[in-house]
Amino acid sequence: MHLPRTGEARFGSAEQALFPHGQSRTADSLVATLATRAGMLVLPEQERQAALGRIRAYLAGRPETALGEFTLPMLTGVLRARRL
């Protein structure tokens, strides 16, 4: 589905799989990670700090994330195509 459909076929049918897993985090570690994302890095410093403050407040207000360590649900998608 993500491979070119023109010319001579070099790969067989693509296979896709999804793998759910989790990552142990704290509110501070999650906020620190989010602070490194491009969307945050391009904000003016005052807006960036305000946005991170809102995220921190949200996490502090949720029972799942307010009391220290929690598991952040993750999903990894894999696409494989074998060479013909």
GROMACS .gro file of N, CA and C in nm:
model
  252
    1MET      N    1   0.080  -0.119   0.000
    1MET     CA    2   0.000   0.000   0.000
    1MET      C    3   0.085   0.127   0.000
    2HIS      N    4   0.207   0.123   0.054
    2HIS     CA    5   0.295   0.238   0.056
    2HIS      C    6   0.407   0.225  -0.048
    3LEU      N    7   0.403   0.121  -0.128
    3LEU     CA    8   0.508   0.097  -0.226
    3LEU      C    9   0.461   0.146  -0.362
    4PRO      N   10   0.554   0.191  -0.447
    4PRO     CA   11   0.516   0.237  -0.581
    4PRO      C   12   0.446   0.128  -0.659
    5ARG      N   13   0.348   0.168  -0.740
    5ARG     CA   14   0.272   0.071  -0.818
    5ARG      C   15   0.309   0.074  -0.966
    6THR      N   16   0.411   0.148  -1.002
    6THR     CA   17   0.450   0.156  -1.143
    6THR      C   18   0.579   0.078  -1.165
    7GLY      N   19   0.602   0.043  -1.290
    7GLY     CA   20   0.725  -0.028  -1.324
    7GLY      C   21   0.721  -0.173  -1.281
    8GLU      N   22   0.837  -0.236  -1.289
    8GLU     CA   23   0.850  -0.377  -1.254
    8GLU      C   24   0.841  -0.396  -1.102
    9ALA      N   25   0.763  -0.495  -1.061
    9ALA     CA   26   0.748  -0.521  -0.917
    9ALA      C   27   0.878  -0.576  -0.861
   10ARG      N   28   0.927  -0.515  -0.756
   10ARG     CA   29   1.049  -0.560  -0.690
   10ARG      C   30   1.020  -0.621  -0.553
   11PHE      N   31   0.899  -0.599  -0.506
   11PHE     CA   32   0.862  -0.647  -0.373
   11PHE      C   33   0.728  -0.718  -0.380
   12GLY      N   34   0.711  -0.814  -0.291
   12GLY     CA   35   0.584  -0.883  -0.279
   12GLY      C   36   0.484  -0.798  -0.204
   13SER      N   37   0.371  -0.856  -0.175
   13SER     CA   38   0.267  -0.785  -0.101
   13SER      C   39   0.320  -0.742   0.036
   14ALA      N   40   0.283  -0.623   0.074
   14ALA     CA   41   0.326  -0.571   0.204
   14ALA      C   42   0.244  -0.635   0.316
   15GLU      N   43   0.311  -0.658   0.427
   15GLU     CA   44   0.245  -0.708   0.547
   15GLU      C   45   0.257  -0.599   0.653
   16GLN      N   46   0.151  -0.581   0.730
   16GLN     CA   47   0.153  -0.480   0.835
   16GLN      C   48   0.117  -0.546   0.967
   17ALA      N   49   0.184  -0.501   1.073
   17ALA     CA   50   0.153  -0.551   1.207
   17ALA      C   51   0.159  -0.435   1.305
   18LEU      N   52   0.077  -0.443   1.409
   18LEU     CA   53   0.075  -0.343   1.515
   18LEU      C   54   0.113  -0.412   1.646
   19PHE      N   55   0.199  -0.346   1.723
   19PHE     CA   56   0.246  -0.402   1.849
   19PHE      C   57   0.220  -0.304   1.963
   20PRO      N   58   0.118  -0.332   2.044
   20PRO     CA   59   0.093  -0.244   2.159
   20PRO      C   60   0.196  -0.273   2.269
   21HIS      N   61   0.238  -0.170   2.335
   21HIS     CA   62   0.330  -0.184   2.449
   21HIS      C   63   0.316  -0.059   2.534
   22GLY      N   64   0.393  -0.048   2.639
   22GLY     CA   65   0.386   0.067   2.727
   22GLY      C   66   0.523   0.113   2.768
   23GLN      N   67   0.528   0.236   2.815
   23GLN     CA   68   0.654   0.296   2.859
   23GLN      C   69   0.631   0.356   2.997
   24SER      N   70   0.716   0.320   3.092
   24SER     CA   71   0.704   0.377   3.227
   24SER      C   72   0.748   0.522   3.224
   25ARG      N   73   0.663   0.610   3.273
   25ARG     CA   74   0.690   0.753   3.272
   25ARG      C   75   0.646   0.815   3.402
   26THR      N   76   0.688   0.939   3.422
   26THR     CA   77   0.634   1.027   3.524
   26THR      C   78   0.584   1.150   3.449
   27ALA      N   79   0.507   1.233   3.516
   27ALA     CA   80   0.461   1.356   3.452
   27ALA      C   81   0.581   1.439   3.408
   28ASP      N   82   0.682   1.449   3.492
   28ASP     CA   83   0.801   1.528   3.456
   28ASP      C   84   0.873   1.471   3.335
   29SER      N   85   0.887   1.338   3.327
   29SER     CA   86   0.958   1.281   3.213
   29SER      C   87   0.879   1.297   3.084
   30LEU      N   88   0.745   1.288   3.094
   30LEU     CA   89   0.663   1.306   2.975
   30LEU      C   90   0.667   1.451   2.927
   31VAL      N   91   0.659   1.545   3.019
   31VAL     CA   92   0.667   1.687   2.983
   31VAL      C   93   0.804   1.717   2.921
   32ALA      N   94   0.911   1.660   2.977
   32ALA     CA   95   1.045   1.681   2.922
   32ALA      C   96   1.054   1.628   2.779
   33THR      N   97   0.994   1.514   2.752
   33THR     CA   98   0.994   1.459   2.617
   33THR      C   99   0.914   1.547   2.522
   34LEU      N  100   0.796   1.589   2.564
   34LEU     CA  101   0.712   1.673   2.480
   34LEU      C  102   0.780   1.807   2.450
   35ALA      N  103   0.862   1.855   2.541
   35ALA     CA  104   0.933   1.982   2.522
   35ALA      C  105   1.034   1.974   2.408
   36THR      N  106   1.073   1.853   2.367
   36THR     CA  107   1.172   1.837   2.260
   36THR      C  108   1.108   1.822   2.123
   37ARG      N  109   0.977   1.817   2.115
   37ARG     CA  110   0.908   1.799   1.987
   37ARG      C  111   0.913   1.928   1.906
   38ALA      N  112   0.917   1.912   1.776
   38ALA     CA  113   0.933   2.028   1.685
   38ALA      C  114   0.825   2.133   1.708
   39GLY      N  115   0.702   2.091   1.728
   39GLY     CA  116   0.594   2.186   1.749
   39GLY      C  117   0.615   2.274   1.871
   40MET      N  118   0.680   2.220   1.973
   40MET     CA  119   0.711   2.298   2.093
   40MET      C  120   0.834   2.385   2.072
   41LEU      N  121   0.933   2.331   2.004
   41LEU     CA  122   1.059   2.402   1.987
   41LEU      C  123   1.047   2.529   1.904
   42VAL      N  124   0.947   2.536   1.817
   42VAL     CA  125   0.932   2.654   1.733
   42VAL      C  126   0.848   2.764   1.798
   43LEU      N  127   0.785   2.733   1.911
   43LEU     CA  128   0.705   2.834   1.980
   43LEU      C  129   0.794   2.937   2.047
   44PRO      N  130   0.748   3.061   2.057
   44PRO     CA  131   0.820   3.157   2.140
   44PRO      C  132   0.827   3.104   2.284
   45GLU      N  133   0.933   3.136   2.354
   45GLU     CA  134   0.958   3.077   2.487
   45GLU      C  135   0.840   3.093   2.582
   46GLN      N  136   0.777   3.207   2.583
   46GLN     CA  137   0.665   3.229   2.675
   46GLN      C  138   0.548   3.136   2.642
   47GLU      N  139   0.517   3.121   2.514
   47GLU     CA  140   0.409   3.030   2.472
   47GLU      C  141   0.446   2.886   2.501
   48ARG      N  142   0.572   2.852   2.478
   48ARG     CA  143   0.620   2.715   2.504
   48ARG      C  144   0.604   2.680   2.651
   49GLN      N  145   0.648   2.769   2.738
   49GLN     CA  146   0.636   2.744   2.882
   49GLN      C  147   0.490   2.736   2.926
   50ALA      N  148   0.405   2.819   2.867
   50ALA     CA  149   0.262   2.815   2.900
   50ALA      C  150   0.201   2.682   2.857
   51ALA      N  151   0.235   2.636   2.737
   51ALA     CA  152   0.181   2.509   2.688
   51ALA      C  153   0.228   2.393   2.776
   52LEU      N  154   0.356   2.392   2.809
   52LEU     CA  155   0.408   2.285   2.895
   52LEU      C  156   0.345   2.293   3.034
   53GLY      N  157   0.318   2.411   3.082
   53GLY     CA  158   0.248   2.426   3.210
   53GLY      C  159   0.108   2.370   3.205
   54ARG      N  160   0.038   2.391   3.095
   54ARG     CA  161  -0.097   2.334   3.081
   54ARG      C  162  -0.092   2.181   3.077
   55ILE      N  163   0.008   2.128   3.009
   55ILE     CA  164   0.023   1.982   3.004
   55ILE      C  165   0.052   1.927   3.143
   56ARG      N  166   0.144   1.992   3.213
   56ARG     CA  167   0.179   1.949   3.349
   56ARG      C  168   0.056   1.955   3.440
   57ALA      N  169  -0.024   2.061   3.429
   57ALA     CA  170  -0.145   2.075   3.511
   57ALA      C  171  -0.246   1.966   3.477
   58TYR      N  172  -0.260   1.936   3.349
   58TYR     CA  173  -0.351   1.829   3.308
   58TYR      C  174  -0.308   1.695   3.369
   59LEU      N  175  -0.179   1.664   3.358
   59LEU     CA  176  -0.129   1.538   3.413
   59LEU      C  177  -0.144   1.533   3.564
   60ALA      N  178  -0.127   1.646   3.631
   60ALA     CA  179  -0.142   1.651   3.777
   60ALA      C  180  -0.287   1.632   3.819
   61GLY      N  181  -0.380   1.666   3.731
   61GLY     CA  182  -0.521   1.655   3.762
   61GLY      C  183  -0.585   1.522   3.727
   62ARG      N  184  -0.510   1.433   3.669
   62ARG     CA  185  -0.563   1.301   3.632
   62ARG      C  186  -0.517   1.196   3.732
   63PRO      N  187  -0.608   1.116   3.784
   63PRO     CA  188  -0.567   1.014   3.883
   63PRO      C  189  -0.466   0.914   3.827
   64GLU      N  190  -0.471   0.887   3.695
   64GLU     CA  191  -0.380   0.790   3.636
   64GLU      C  192  -0.236   0.839   3.631
   65THR      N  193  -0.217   0.971   3.630
   65THR     CA  194  -0.083   1.026   3.609
   65THR      C  195  -0.035   1.115   3.722
   66ALA      N  196  -0.119   1.142   3.820
   66ALA     CA  197  -0.086   1.239   3.924
   66ALA      C  198   0.002   1.184   4.035
   67LEU      N  199   0.006   1.056   4.052
   67LEU     CA  200   0.071   0.999   4.171
   67LEU      C  201   0.207   0.937   4.144
   68GLY      N  202   0.281   0.989   4.051
   68GLY     CA  203   0.415   0.935   4.025
   68GLY      C  204   0.422   0.863   3.894
   69GLU      N  205   0.472   0.739   3.898
   69GLU     CA  206   0.497   0.664   3.776
   69GLU      C  207   0.369   0.604   3.719
   70PHE      N  208   0.359   0.606   3.587
   70PHE     CA  209   0.246   0.547   3.518
   70PHE      C  210   0.297   0.486   3.388
   71THR      N  211   0.213   0.405   3.326
   71THR     CA  212   0.250   0.345   3.198
   71THR      C  213   0.183   0.422   3.086
   72LEU      N  214   0.265   0.476   2.997
   72LEU     CA  215   0.216   0.548   2.880
   72LEU      C  216   0.190   0.444   2.771
   73PRO      N  217   0.064   0.428   2.727
   73PRO     CA  218   0.037   0.330   2.623
   73PRO      C  219   0.101   0.372   2.490
   74MET      N  220   0.162   0.277   2.423
   74MET     CA  221   0.229   0.303   2.295
   74MET      C  222   0.180   0.200   2.194
   75LEU      N  223   0.191   0.234   2.067
   75LEU     CA  224   0.156   0.142   1.959
   75LEU      C  225   0.258   0.161   1.848
   76THR      N  226   0.329   0.054   1.816
   76THR     CA  227   0.429   0.058   1.710
   76THR      C  228   0.375  -0.015   1.589
   77GLY      N  229   0.376   0.051   1.475
   77GLY     CA  230   0.332  -0.010   1.350
   77GLY      C  231   0.453  -0.049   1.266
   78VAL      N  232   0.447  -0.166   1.206
   78VAL     CA  233   0.557  -0.217   1.124
   78VAL      C  234   0.502  -0.257   0.988
   79LEU      N  235   0.573  -0.217   0.885
   79LEU     CA  236   0.537  -0.255   0.749
   79LEU      C  237   0.655  -0.334   0.691
   80ARG      N  238   0.626  -0.451   0.636
   80ARG     CA  239   0.732  -0.535   0.580
   80ARG      C  240   0.694  -0.579   0.439
   81ALA      N  241   0.788  -0.567   0.349
   81ALA     CA  242   0.771  -0.618   0.212
   81ALA      C  243   0.896  -0.695   0.176
   82ARG      N  244   0.878  -0.816   0.129
   82ARG     CA  245   0.992  -0.899   0.090
   82ARG      C  246   1.030  -0.874  -0.053
   83ARG      N  247   1.160  -0.869  -0.074
   83ARG     CA  248   1.214  -0.849  -0.208
   83ARG      C  249   1.186  -0.973  -0.293
   84LEU      N  250   1.143  -0.952  -0.415
   84LEU     CA  251   1.116  -1.066  -0.506
   84LEU      C  252   1.245  -1.114  -0.571
   0.00000   0.00000   0.00000
